[in-house]
Structure formats: structure tokens, C-alpha cells
């Protein structure tokens, strides 16, 4: 009976290591070509050959590099466990009856049966619309970082980072290391909030050191608090951004604007499986059990809190799924890491003032060209969707649904299958009949 883990980020890798330590068979599925998730993306190396004919084989050898040693240690432990397999470039797109997942793989659709399921699906960025946010050259802060890690050349490109939260600094440091000129970091939180966050970091010395290192790396870059985006300008591409601080507005010429307003837990699969959510994240107990039997969740999908929380929760989920003992030290690590998550949300939760960045004529749904003014007359997501095709384009509401939750206080839309756009062949692989058409 296989323990199936969705997501090979820090939470998924920690869960796989803990679950398989005493011989339980584990399968890890991830839609990226290599393990690592968001933070270790492209840094832990791919299994060789990059795409094996049998994609479920275990990693063999790692190209490798400077990252968090914890990632390497987890992969080194997993590499020699023949009862652990990985399925990369594989996306779980639907939930079928009988504890089966429909998974899109490079070799075609697969139906994967699980006995215990651990959801480590991470988070995605919250993108808040503002005038000009759809111009080429405007990205999410994490999005730009992911592009750079994927090889986007940024040498001598002028980049402005704006929004809120530590991801701005992490992403700016990545851009700087790639040769970009980081010309401004515009943080929306006030100086008081930043000071309170810094004081809170005293309880998290490793994070404090990391913050100091990032600030040192970015020394010389102009950094303002209480600053927000007014508008991104350009014709066929971004040329400048207008920022505002108090009563002052000013323009900065730039090639890229990376705007980040925090993260949103990825809960779609969990909701399709019937797991309850709380405050937008998958609800779990201290053993990472969801409200559904034999389904566990760990990492950013249970609440935003950074890599330490993902590692601690992943380990507990793996132990619990394999029926192993969870020690007080495991629980302490989790509690400490979760307290950093609370500090993050206290300090950087995007404030309602940011709602005014989105003007009546600003596009909210960029796939279907729907503006804020067109949405505002509707009472719910469903109503606006039926009337305006809101959320019916290629992103299937991944971007605009979270924006609408933030702008209008709407509930998250119901989870629908398939979770991601998929091929007709994948859909055709589902047998008709009870459960097959779920
Ligand atoms: C864009 C972005 C950039 C970030 N950069 C940093 C950073 O520089 N520094 C930092 O400290 N933190 C960063 N974070 C925060 C980061 O997410 C956490 O610190 C950490 O990576 C969370 O680990 P996790 O395992 O919970 O989730 P993740 O690392 O997000 O891993 C989840 C994995 O699950 C996969 N997945 C999700 N759904 C499916 C599905 N249906 N089928 C198959 N695979 C699926 C995802 O592709 C991903 O690989 C970033 C977050 C984002 C969104």
C-alpha cells in the first residue's frame, strides 16, 4: 500500500524521508522537472537522465550546488531508498473514486491509487491588480524569481520590487545575483510594522541572520516603507512605474516590475477530496491529519510560514502516515516554525488600503478582459462568472479568484475538476460511470 505525496518541495521531501525511513513504499508526484518546490527550484538538481523512460524511477545522481543543505540531505537520504519513487513533470489534475488520482505525465495519463495521501501542494502568489499590471515586464515577485531560476537573463536590467513581505527581499537578492540592477524596493508595510517584525525575528535567529544577509546583499538599493504602486506605464512593454508614499508620487524608469503581496495556500485538490479549510488553508490537527481519513497535509498549503514550517510539518505528516512515533521534539519544531508564520501574517498581511490600487477600469481577469467596474455590480464570484466569464480563461481563476477574495471579500470559488487544464487523452482515460466522471 503506497503512501502518495503530492509536491516535492521542502514539505513533500521531508514527508517522503520520514514516511519511508522504516520501509514504507512512497511515491512523490510533482509537476516540476526536479525536486525542490518553490524555494529550492532548479537548485537541487534533476534525476539523471532528466526524463527517464520510466519516469517513476528514483533519483540517481544530482547535479548540484549552493543551497540549503537540508534539501541535499533529504535527497541524499531518499536516493538510496529503493522503495521511494518520484514522478516528475506530473500533475495531479483530478480526483477519481476509489482513492485514485488522475495524473498527467509526459508518458500520458496515469491513474494512481493511494492508501495514505499527503498533500504538500505549497502556495501561489497573491497578485493584486493595479493599472498596467498586465504589461509585459510586470511579474509577481516570486514569479520573477522563478523565471530567473529557470534561466531568464537579467544582466543590467533595471528592476523595481514592490508590494509587501520578505519574498520581495528574497526575490530581489536572486535578481541581484543574476546581474540585475535592483533600483528600488517599495514595501507597503509601515516603518513601525517593519520594526515590530524585526523585533519578532529575535525569537528566530536563523531568520534574523537571513534577513541581515539579504539586506547586506542589497545594500545600496533604495528601500522605502509605506510605499505603494500607483501605476505601471508603457506601450507594448513596461517603461516605468509610479510609486506613492504619503502625499508624494514619483516615477521610476525600469525594465521589470516585480510586484508581490504575499502567498495564498494551494488547497484545490484538498477541497476536491472533501478536506475542510480554515482561513484559506487546509485545516489540520497537530499530527497533520486533515478532516478526511488517511489524508494528511503539510507545508504552505496548511498556512503560510516559510521553509522551516514546511520541513517540520512534512516530517510529522510522513511519520503519521507511516504509523510511526512523533516525538515532542518534532512537535516543538513545528510549534516554533508556525510562530514565524504568525509573525509573518501579523506584519505583512496585505492591508485593505491596497484595494484602492485597483481602479474601476483596471483588468481583474486578464484572461477574459474583465474590469473591476464590470465585476462590482455582482454579489458573488459565481454570479460574476456566469455573467462576465470571470475566471473562465486558461488560468481558471487561479489569479483572479484570489484577487476577488481580496478586493470584494468574496468566498473562494468551489473547487472544480480538472484542477489544471489537461488533454483530451487524459480526460478520455477516465472510465465512464460512477466515480469516473467525478
Ligand atoms: C513563487 C514563490 C517563490 C518563493 N520563493 C521563496 C524564497 O526565495 N525564499 C523563501 O524562503 N521562500 C520562498 N517562497 C515560499 C516557499 O513557498 C516556502 O518557503 C517553501 O518552498 C514551501 O515549501 P512547500 O513544500 O510547502 O511548498 P512548495 O515549495 O511550493 O512545493 C509545492 C510543490 O507541489 C507542486 N504541486 C502543487 N500542486 C500540484 C499538483 N496538483 N500536481 C503536482 N504537483 C503539484 C508544486 O509545483 C511545488 O513543486 C516562495 C513561494 C512562491 C510561491
Short mmCIF file of C-alpha atoms and ligand atoms in Angstrom, two decimals:
data_model
loop_
_atom_site.label_atom_id
_atom_site.label_comp_id
_atom_site.label_asym_id
_atom_site.label_seq_id
_atom_site.Cartn_x
_atom_site.Cartn_y
_atom_site.Cartn_z
CA UNK A 1 0.00 0.00 0.00
CA UNK A 2 1.69 3.13 -1.21
CA UNK A 3 1.88 6.46 0.56
CA UNK A 4 1.42 9.03 -2.19
CA UNK A 5 2.78 12.55 -1.71
CA UNK A 6 1.73 15.43 -3.94
CA UNK A 7 4.51 18.02 -4.09
CA UNK A 8 8.31 17.62 -3.94
CA UNK A 9 9.03 20.91 -2.19
CA UNK A 10 10.52 21.01 1.32
CA UNK A 11 7.31 19.64 2.88
CA UNK A 12 6.97 16.79 0.38
CA UNK A 13 10.64 15.80 0.64
CA UNK A 14 10.55 15.85 4.46
CA UNK A 15 7.34 13.80 4.42
CA UNK A 16 8.88 11.27 1.99
CA UNK A 17 12.00 10.92 4.11
CA UNK A 18 10.10 10.39 7.34
CA UNK A 19 7.46 8.09 5.84
CA UNK A 20 9.98 5.84 4.08
CA UNK A 21 12.57 5.63 6.88
CA UNK A 22 11.27 2.23 8.01
CA UNK A 23 10.48 0.73 4.63
CA UNK A 24 7.02 2.06 3.72
CA UNK A 25 6.66 2.44 -0.07
CA UNK A 26 6.33 6.07 -1.09
CA UNK A 27 5.57 7.78 -4.41
CA UNK A 28 6.20 11.54 -4.75
CA UNK A 29 4.44 13.39 -7.59
CA UNK A 30 5.41 16.91 -8.70
CA UNK A 31 4.69 18.96 -11.78
CA UNK A 32 8.21 20.38 -11.95
CA UNK A 33 11.07 18.57 -13.72
CA UNK A 34 13.07 18.28 -10.48
CA UNK A 35 12.55 18.28 -6.73
CA UNK A 36 12.79 21.40 -4.56
CA UNK A 37 9.45 23.20 -4.83
CA UNK A 38 9.49 26.99 -4.90
CA UNK A 39 12.42 27.77 -2.65
CA UNK A 40 14.87 25.14 -3.93
CA UNK A 41 13.60 25.27 -7.51
CA UNK A 42 16.35 24.37 -10.01
CA UNK A 43 18.89 24.15 -7.20
CA UNK A 44 18.68 20.55 -6.05
CA UNK A 45 19.35 19.06 -9.47
CA UNK A 46 17.33 16.71 -11.60
CA UNK A 47 17.41 12.97 -11.51
CA UNK A 48 19.53 11.71 -14.38
CA UNK A 49 18.55 11.12 -17.11
CA UNK A 50 16.34 14.21 -16.86
CA UNK A 51 13.33 12.41 -18.19
CA UNK A 52 13.68 8.69 -17.80
CA UNK A 53 11.52 6.41 -19.97
CA UNK A 54 10.20 5.04 -16.71
CA UNK A 55 9.52 8.33 -15.02
CA UNK A 56 8.78 6.70 -11.67
CA UNK A 57 12.38 5.70 -11.04
CA UNK A 58 14.19 7.08 -8.03
CA UNK A 59 16.71 9.91 -8.37
CA UNK A 60 20.13 8.56 -9.24
CA UNK A 61 22.66 11.34 -9.27
CA UNK A 62 22.30 15.01 -8.50
CA UNK A 63 23.78 17.97 -10.35
CA UNK A 64 24.43 20.21 -7.59
CA UNK A 65 25.03 23.44 -5.93
CA UNK A 66 24.78 26.06 -3.32
CA UNK A 67 21.52 25.83 -1.50
CA UNK A 68 20.13 24.95 1.82
CA UNK A 69 21.98 21.81 2.90
CA UNK A 70 18.75 20.45 4.32
CA UNK A 71 17.44 19.90 0.80
CA UNK A 72 20.53 17.98 -0.20
CA UNK A 73 20.45 15.92 2.98
CA UNK A 74 16.83 14.91 2.32
CA UNK A 75 17.57 13.91 -1.26
CA UNK A 76 20.72 12.04 -0.25
CA UNK A 77 18.66 10.03 2.23
CA UNK A 78 15.96 9.32 -0.33
CA UNK A 79 18.33 8.43 -3.16
CA UNK A 80 19.25 5.02 -1.80
CA UNK A 81 15.77 4.01 -0.75
CA UNK A 82 14.52 1.75 -3.50
CA UNK A 83 11.02 1.83 -2.06
CA UNK A 84 10.78 5.58 -2.83
CA UNK A 85 9.92 6.68 -6.35
CA UNK A 86 9.38 10.05 -7.99
CA UNK A 87 7.11 11.08 -10.80
CA UNK A 88 8.22 14.47 -12.16
CA UNK A 89 6.55 16.71 -14.74
CA UNK A 90 3.43 15.01 -13.49
CA UNK A 91 0.42 16.95 -12.42
CA UNK A 92 -2.44 15.62 -10.38
CA UNK A 93 -5.39 17.04 -12.30
CA UNK A 94 -8.39 15.24 -10.82
CA UNK A 95 -9.66 13.06 -8.04
CA UNK A 96 -11.42 9.82 -9.02
CA UNK A 97 -13.45 7.38 -6.95
CA UNK A 98 -11.71 4.59 -5.05
CA UNK A 99 -8.76 6.64 -3.75
CA UNK A 100 -7.42 7.24 -7.24
CA UNK A 101 -5.73 10.35 -8.61
CA UNK A 102 -5.74 11.21 -12.30
CA UNK A 103 -2.19 12.34 -13.12
CA UNK A 104 -0.96 13.92 -16.36
CA UNK A 105 2.57 12.71 -17.11
CA UNK A 106 4.98 13.10 -20.04
CA UNK A 107 4.15 9.49 -20.88
CA UNK A 108 0.40 10.02 -20.86
CA UNK A 109 -2.26 9.84 -18.16
CA UNK A 110 -1.83 7.61 -15.14
CA UNK A 111 -4.37 6.53 -12.55
CA UNK A 112 -2.59 6.34 -9.21
CA UNK A 113 -4.11 4.61 -6.23
CA UNK A 114 -3.18 5.74 -2.74
CA UNK A 115 -3.68 4.18 0.65
CA UNK A 116 -2.44 7.25 2.52
CA UNK A 117 -2.21 10.62 0.79
CA UNK A 118 -0.03 13.53 1.90
CA UNK A 119 -0.83 16.87 0.29
CA UNK A 120 2.21 19.17 0.12
CA UNK A 121 0.91 21.40 -2.65
CA UNK A 122 2.51 24.64 -1.42
CA UNK A 123 1.23 28.10 -2.22
CA UNK A 124 0.88 30.53 -5.08
CA UNK A 125 1.34 34.28 -5.21
CA UNK A 126 -1.42 36.74 -4.46
CA UNK A 127 -1.49 39.15 -7.39
CA UNK A 128 -3.44 42.33 -6.70
CA UNK A 129 -4.41 44.13 -9.91
CA UNK A 130 -3.26 47.72 -10.47
CA UNK A 131 -3.21 49.83 -13.63
CA UNK A 132 -0.65 48.38 -16.03
CA UNK A 133 -0.16 45.05 -14.21
CA UNK A 134 -0.73 43.08 -17.41
CA UNK A 135 2.09 44.83 -19.33
CA UNK A 136 4.98 42.61 -20.43
CA UNK A 137 7.75 43.25 -17.91
CA UNK A 138 5.40 43.23 -14.90
CA UNK A 139 5.53 39.96 -12.94
CA UNK A 140 4.91 38.62 -9.47
CA UNK A 141 7.90 38.88 -7.11
CA UNK A 142 8.08 35.09 -6.75
CA UNK A 143 7.24 34.77 -10.44
CA UNK A 144 10.29 36.78 -11.45
CA UNK A 145 12.42 34.73 -9.10
CA UNK A 146 11.11 31.52 -10.67
CA UNK A 147 11.87 32.89 -14.16
CA UNK A 148 15.42 33.79 -13.12
CA UNK A 149 15.95 30.35 -11.59
CA UNK A 150 14.64 28.95 -14.88
CA UNK A 151 17.28 30.92 -16.85
CA UNK A 152 15.73 34.34 -17.65
CA UNK A 153 18.71 36.65 -18.31
CA UNK A 154 18.53 39.83 -16.23
CA UNK A 155 22.03 41.24 -16.68
CA UNK A 156 21.90 45.05 -16.40
CA UNK A 157 18.10 45.04 -16.41
CA UNK A 158 16.61 47.67 -14.11
CA UNK A 159 14.18 46.02 -11.71
CA UNK A 160 11.79 47.54 -9.17
CA UNK A 161 10.28 45.32 -6.45
CA UNK A 162 7.04 46.48 -4.84
CA UNK A 163 4.38 45.03 -2.58
CA UNK A 164 4.81 43.54 0.84
CA UNK A 165 6.62 40.76 2.69
CA UNK A 166 10.05 39.12 2.83
CA UNK A 167 9.63 37.47 -0.56
CA UNK A 168 10.39 40.91 -2.04
CA UNK A 169 13.87 40.81 -0.49
CA UNK A 170 14.50 37.14 -1.35
CA UNK A 171 13.45 37.69 -4.92
CA UNK A 172 15.44 40.95 -5.20
CA UNK A 173 18.55 39.13 -3.96
CA UNK A 174 18.04 36.44 -6.63
CA UNK A 175 17.70 39.14 -9.32
CA UNK A 176 20.80 40.92 -7.99
CA UNK A 177 22.78 37.67 -8.11
CA UNK A 178 21.65 37.25 -11.73
CA UNK A 179 23.19 40.62 -12.64
CA UNK A 180 20.09 42.83 -12.45
CA UNK A 181 20.22 46.42 -11.20
CA UNK A 182 17.74 46.35 -8.34
CA UNK A 183 16.88 50.02 -8.26
CA UNK A 184 14.11 50.22 -5.68
CA UNK A 185 12.31 48.04 -3.14
CA UNK A 186 8.95 49.57 -2.24
CA UNK A 187 7.47 47.91 0.85
CA UNK A 188 3.86 48.68 1.71
CA UNK A 189 4.21 47.93 5.43
CA UNK A 190 4.99 50.95 7.61
CA UNK A 191 8.29 51.52 9.39
CA UNK A 192 6.54 50.62 12.64
CA UNK A 193 5.37 47.28 11.24
CA UNK A 194 8.87 46.57 9.94
CA UNK A 195 10.41 47.40 13.32
CA UNK A 196 7.94 45.11 15.05
CA UNK A 197 8.74 42.32 12.55
CA UNK A 198 12.47 42.81 13.21
CA UNK A 199 11.85 42.59 16.97
CA UNK A 200 9.85 39.38 16.41
CA UNK A 201 12.80 37.92 14.50
CA UNK A 202 14.81 37.87 17.73
CA UNK A 203 12.93 34.64 18.51
CA UNK A 204 14.05 33.26 15.14
CA UNK A 205 17.82 33.86 14.99
CA UNK A 206 18.31 31.94 11.72
CA UNK A 207 15.68 34.11 10.03
CA UNK A 208 17.24 37.21 11.54
CA UNK A 209 20.62 36.22 10.07
CA UNK A 210 18.96 35.51 6.73
CA UNK A 211 17.28 38.94 6.73
CA UNK A 212 20.56 40.64 7.64
CA UNK A 213 22.31 38.75 4.85
CA UNK A 214 19.66 39.77 2.30
CA UNK A 215 19.85 43.42 3.38
CA UNK A 216 23.63 43.30 3.18
CA UNK A 217 23.45 41.77 -0.32
CA UNK A 218 21.09 44.55 -1.36
CA UNK A 219 22.98 47.40 0.29
CA UNK A 220 22.93 50.45 -1.94
CA UNK A 221 19.42 49.69 -3.18
CA UNK A 222 16.83 52.32 -2.28
CA UNK A 223 14.31 50.78 0.11
CA UNK A 224 11.17 52.64 1.22
CA UNK A 225 8.41 51.69 3.64
CA UNK A 226 4.73 52.72 3.47
CA UNK A 227 5.01 52.85 -0.31
CA UNK A 228 2.54 51.55 -2.85
CA UNK A 229 2.24 51.15 -6.60
CA UNK A 230 0.05 53.69 -8.38
CA UNK A 231 0.57 52.57 -11.94
CA UNK A 232 2.86 50.68 -14.29
CA UNK A 233 3.32 52.53 -17.57
CA UNK A 234 4.42 51.51 -21.05
CA UNK A 235 3.11 50.82 -24.54
CA UNK A 236 3.95 47.36 -25.75
CA UNK A 237 6.17 46.82 -22.70
CA UNK A 238 6.83 48.27 -19.26
CA UNK A 239 8.74 51.57 -19.28
CA UNK A 240 8.22 52.96 -15.79
CA UNK A 241 6.35 52.58 -12.53
CA UNK A 242 4.68 55.30 -10.49
CA UNK A 243 5.02 54.86 -6.73
CA UNK A 244 3.34 56.75 -3.90
CA UNK A 245 4.44 57.42 -0.34
CA UNK A 246 2.25 59.66 1.76
CA UNK A 247 1.35 62.62 -0.43
CA UNK A 248 4.33 62.17 -2.77
CA UNK A 249 4.26 60.28 -6.06
CA UNK A 250 7.20 59.67 -8.34
CA UNK A 251 8.12 57.73 -11.49
CA UNK A 252 10.97 55.26 -11.86
CA UNK A 253 12.09 54.05 -15.27
CA UNK A 254 12.62 50.30 -15.24
CA UNK A 255 12.64 47.16 -17.38
CA UNK A 256 10.88 44.91 -14.86
CA UNK A 257 8.44 45.50 -12.05
CA UNK A 258 8.13 42.54 -9.66
CA UNK A 259 5.02 43.00 -7.52
CA UNK A 260 4.41 40.67 -4.59
CA UNK A 261 1.66 40.83 -1.99
CA UNK A 262 2.17 37.53 -0.21
CA UNK A 263 1.11 33.96 -0.83
CA UNK A 264 -2.14 32.01 -0.95
CA UNK A 265 -2.21 28.35 0.18
CA UNK A 266 -2.92 25.91 -2.68
CA UNK A 267 -5.97 23.99 -1.47
CA UNK A 268 -7.82 22.94 -4.62
CA UNK A 269 -7.00 19.21 -4.53
CA UNK A 270 -7.72 19.10 -0.81
CA UNK A 271 -11.14 20.67 -1.29
CA UNK A 272 -11.95 18.22 -4.09
CA UNK A 273 -11.07 15.42 -1.67
CA UNK A 274 -13.53 16.83 0.85
CA UNK A 275 -10.95 18.22 3.30
CA UNK A 276 -12.12 21.25 5.25
CA UNK A 277 -10.27 24.53 5.07
CA UNK A 278 -9.77 27.23 7.70
CA UNK A 279 -8.72 30.81 6.96
CA UNK A 280 -8.00 29.83 3.35
CA UNK A 281 -5.65 26.93 4.24
CA UNK A 282 -6.15 23.17 4.63
CA UNK A 283 -7.33 22.52 8.19
CA UNK A 284 -5.06 20.05 10.03
CA UNK A 285 -4.55 18.89 13.61
CA UNK A 286 -1.20 18.60 15.41
CA UNK A 287 -0.49 15.36 13.57
CA UNK A 288 -1.13 16.97 10.17
CA UNK A 289 -4.33 14.93 9.76
CA UNK A 290 -6.93 16.66 7.61
CA UNK A 291 -10.63 16.22 8.23
CA UNK A 292 -10.63 13.21 5.83
CA UNK A 293 -9.38 9.79 6.91
CA UNK A 294 -5.91 8.84 5.61
CA UNK A 295 -5.32 12.26 4.09
CA UNK A 296 -2.61 14.47 5.59
CA UNK A 297 -1.35 17.90 4.61
CA UNK A 298 1.86 19.77 5.31
CA UNK A 299 3.71 22.94 4.36
CA UNK A 300 2.41 26.17 2.92
CA UNK A 301 -0.89 24.55 1.86
CA UNK A 302 -1.83 24.44 5.57
CA UNK A 303 -0.82 28.08 6.11
CA UNK A 304 1.98 30.37 5.03
CA UNK A 305 5.02 30.07 7.26
CA UNK A 306 8.23 29.52 5.28
CA UNK A 307 10.54 26.61 4.72
CA UNK A 308 11.06 25.62 8.39
CA UNK A 309 7.34 25.15 8.89
CA UNK A 310 7.15 23.07 5.70
CA UNK A 311 10.02 20.84 6.84
CA UNK A 312 8.65 20.36 10.36
CA UNK A 313 5.09 19.65 9.21
CA UNK A 314 6.27 17.42 6.37
CA UNK A 315 8.21 15.26 8.81
CA UNK A 316 5.20 14.90 11.12
CA UNK A 317 2.86 14.09 8.22
CA UNK A 318 5.27 11.43 6.95
CA UNK A 319 5.64 9.82 10.37
CA UNK A 320 1.88 9.88 10.95
CA UNK A 321 1.08 8.37 7.54
CA UNK A 322 3.59 5.58 8.15
CA UNK A 323 2.24 4.92 11.65
CA UNK A 324 5.50 5.96 13.35
CA UNK A 325 6.05 7.81 16.59
CA UNK A 326 6.04 11.60 16.63
CA UNK A 327 8.37 12.94 19.30
CA UNK A 328 7.96 16.05 21.47
CA UNK A 329 10.97 17.49 19.59
CA UNK A 330 9.07 17.12 16.30
CA UNK A 331 6.10 18.97 17.80
CA UNK A 332 8.33 21.69 19.25
CA UNK A 333 9.96 22.28 15.87
CA UNK A 334 6.50 22.61 14.34
CA UNK A 335 5.24 25.00 17.01
CA UNK A 336 8.32 27.22 16.71
CA UNK A 337 8.14 27.30 12.91
CA UNK A 338 4.40 28.06 12.99
CA UNK A 339 5.07 31.01 15.27
CA UNK A 340 7.18 32.51 12.47
CA UNK A 341 4.16 32.11 10.17
CA UNK A 342 2.05 34.06 12.65
CA UNK A 343 4.69 36.79 12.81
CA UNK A 344 4.66 36.98 9.01
CA UNK A 345 0.90 37.36 8.80
CA UNK A 346 0.80 39.93 11.64
CA UNK A 347 3.47 42.02 9.94
CA UNK A 348 2.68 41.69 6.25
CA UNK A 349 -0.98 40.73 5.69
CA UNK A 350 -1.92 42.97 2.75
CA UNK A 351 -3.98 45.82 4.17
CA UNK A 352 -7.35 46.96 2.83
CA UNK A 353 -5.63 50.18 1.66
CA UNK A 354 -4.17 48.15 -1.20
CA UNK A 355 -7.67 47.59 -2.60
CA UNK A 356 -7.60 51.14 -3.96
CA UNK A 357 -4.67 50.26 -6.26
CA UNK A 358 -7.24 48.53 -8.46
CA UNK A 359 -9.21 51.25 -10.29
CA UNK A 360 -12.62 50.80 -11.93
CA UNK A 361 -11.06 50.37 -15.40
CA UNK A 362 -8.27 48.01 -14.20
CA UNK A 363 -8.45 44.47 -15.57
CA UNK A 364 -9.03 41.95 -12.80
CA UNK A 365 -9.45 38.86 -15.01
CA UNK A 366 -6.73 39.22 -17.61
CA UNK A 367 -7.69 36.00 -19.43
CA UNK A 368 -11.20 37.24 -20.24
CA UNK A 369 -10.60 41.03 -20.10
CA UNK A 370 -12.97 41.78 -17.22
CA UNK A 371 -12.51 45.05 -15.34
CA UNK A 372 -13.20 45.89 -11.72
CA UNK A 373 -16.17 48.07 -12.72
CA UNK A 374 -17.74 45.15 -14.61
CA UNK A 375 -17.39 42.87 -11.59
CA UNK A 376 -18.51 45.28 -8.92
CA UNK A 377 -22.23 45.03 -9.64
CA UNK A 378 -22.21 41.32 -8.78
CA UNK A 379 -22.68 39.85 -5.33
CA UNK A 380 -20.69 36.63 -5.62
CA UNK A 381 -17.94 35.01 -7.64
CA UNK A 382 -20.45 32.62 -9.19
CA UNK A 383 -22.76 35.42 -10.28
CA UNK A 384 -19.90 37.40 -11.85
CA UNK A 385 -18.56 34.26 -13.51
CA UNK A 386 -21.89 33.43 -15.11
CA UNK A 387 -22.40 36.97 -16.40
CA UNK A 388 -18.87 38.07 -17.27
CA UNK A 389 -16.87 34.84 -17.93
CA UNK A 390 -14.73 35.91 -14.97
CA UNK A 391 -12.19 33.14 -14.23
CA UNK A 392 -13.10 31.08 -17.29
CA UNK A 393 -9.85 31.58 -19.21
CA UNK A 394 -6.68 29.48 -19.23
CA UNK A 395 -5.76 30.23 -15.59
CA UNK A 396 -9.20 29.02 -14.49
CA UNK A 397 -9.43 31.68 -11.80
CA UNK A 398 -6.06 30.88 -10.21
CA UNK A 399 -5.15 34.56 -10.33
CA UNK A 400 -8.41 36.50 -10.37
CA UNK A 401 -10.30 34.41 -7.79
CA UNK A 402 -7.75 35.28 -5.09
CA UNK A 403 -7.79 38.90 -6.28
CA UNK A 404 -11.59 38.98 -5.97
CA UNK A 405 -11.43 37.45 -2.49
CA UNK A 406 -9.08 40.29 -1.51
CA UNK A 407 -10.91 43.08 -3.33
CA UNK A 408 -14.53 42.16 -2.57
CA UNK A 409 -14.28 39.82 0.42
CA UNK A 410 -15.89 37.01 -1.59
CA UNK A 411 -15.59 33.35 -0.59
CA UNK A 412 -13.20 31.19 -2.60
CA UNK A 413 -14.95 29.62 -5.60
CA UNK A 414 -15.84 25.93 -5.38
CA UNK A 415 -13.03 23.62 -6.46
CA UNK A 416 -13.67 22.11 -9.90
CA UNK A 417 -12.14 19.30 -11.93
CA UNK A 418 -9.81 19.22 -13.75
CA UNK A 419 -7.65 21.23 -11.37
CA UNK A 420 -5.38 22.29 -14.27
CA UNK A 421 -6.13 22.43 -18.00
CA UNK A 422 -5.42 18.96 -19.37
CA UNK A 423 -5.51 16.98 -22.60
CA UNK A 424 -8.48 15.21 -24.14
CA UNK A 425 -6.44 11.99 -23.89
CA UNK A 426 -6.18 12.39 -20.13
CA UNK A 427 -9.89 13.02 -19.78
CA UNK A 428 -10.69 10.14 -22.13
CA UNK A 429 -8.69 7.80 -19.90
CA UNK A 430 -11.33 8.16 -17.19
CA UNK A 431 -13.83 5.30 -17.40
CA UNK A 432 -17.45 6.42 -17.65
CA UNK A 433 -19.71 5.54 -14.76
CA UNK A 434 -19.89 6.13 -11.04
CA UNK A 435 -16.82 7.96 -9.85
CA UNK A 436 -15.29 8.01 -13.28
CA UNK A 437 -16.97 11.25 -14.20
CA UNK A 438 -16.41 12.96 -10.87
C1 LIG B 1 6.85 31.82 -6.39
C2 LIG B 1 7.37 31.58 -4.99
C3 LIG B 1 8.71 31.84 -4.68
C4 LIG B 1 9.19 31.65 -3.38
N1 LIG B 1 10.50 31.95 -3.09
C5 LIG B 1 10.95 31.81 -1.81
C6 LIG B 1 12.29 32.16 -1.44
O1 LIG B 1 13.07 32.61 -2.25
N2 LIG B 1 12.67 32.03 -0.15
C7 LIG B 1 11.82 31.54 0.79
O2 LIG B 1 12.18 31.43 1.97
N3 LIG B 1 10.56 31.19 0.48
C8 LIG B 1 10.10 31.33 -0.79
N4 LIG B 1 8.81 31.01 -1.09
C9 LIG B 1 7.98 30.48 -0.03
C10 LIG B 1 8.11 28.95 -0.20
O3 LIG B 1 6.96 28.51 -0.85
C11 LIG B 1 8.35 28.16 1.06
O4 LIG B 1 9.32 28.68 1.85
C12 LIG B 1 8.63 26.68 0.76
O5 LIG B 1 9.14 26.44 -0.53
C13 LIG B 1 7.33 25.96 0.91
O6 LIG B 1 7.55 24.59 0.75
P1 LIG B 1 6.33 23.63 0.45
O7 LIG B 1 6.92 22.28 0.27
O8 LIG B 1 5.27 23.83 1.45
O9 LIG B 1 5.72 24.14 -0.94
P2 LIG B 1 6.40 24.35 -2.35
O10 LIG B 1 7.83 24.59 -2.25
O11 LIG B 1 5.55 25.36 -3.04
O12 LIG B 1 6.18 22.93 -3.07
C14 LIG B 1 4.92 22.51 -3.54
C15 LIG B 1 5.14 21.66 -4.78
O13 LIG B 1 3.92 20.99 -5.12
C16 LIG B 1 3.76 21.04 -6.52
N5 LIG B 1 2.33 20.85 -6.80
C17 LIG B 1 1.28 21.60 -6.34
N6 LIG B 1 0.11 21.11 -6.81
C18 LIG B 1 0.43 20.03 -7.57
C19 LIG B 1 -0.36 19.10 -8.32
N7 LIG B 1 -1.71 19.17 -8.39
N8 LIG B 1 0.29 18.11 -9.00
C20 LIG B 1 1.65 18.02 -8.94
N9 LIG B 1 2.44 18.87 -8.25
C21 LIG B 1 1.84 19.86 -7.56
C22 LIG B 1 4.30 22.42 -6.87
O14 LIG B 1 4.63 22.54 -8.24
C23 LIG B 1 5.53 22.51 -5.99
O15 LIG B 1 6.67 21.98 -6.60
C24 LIG B 1 8.32 31.17 -2.39
C25 LIG B 1 6.98 30.90 -2.72
C26 LIG B 1 6.50 31.09 -4.00
C27 LIG B 1 5.04 30.79 -4.32
#
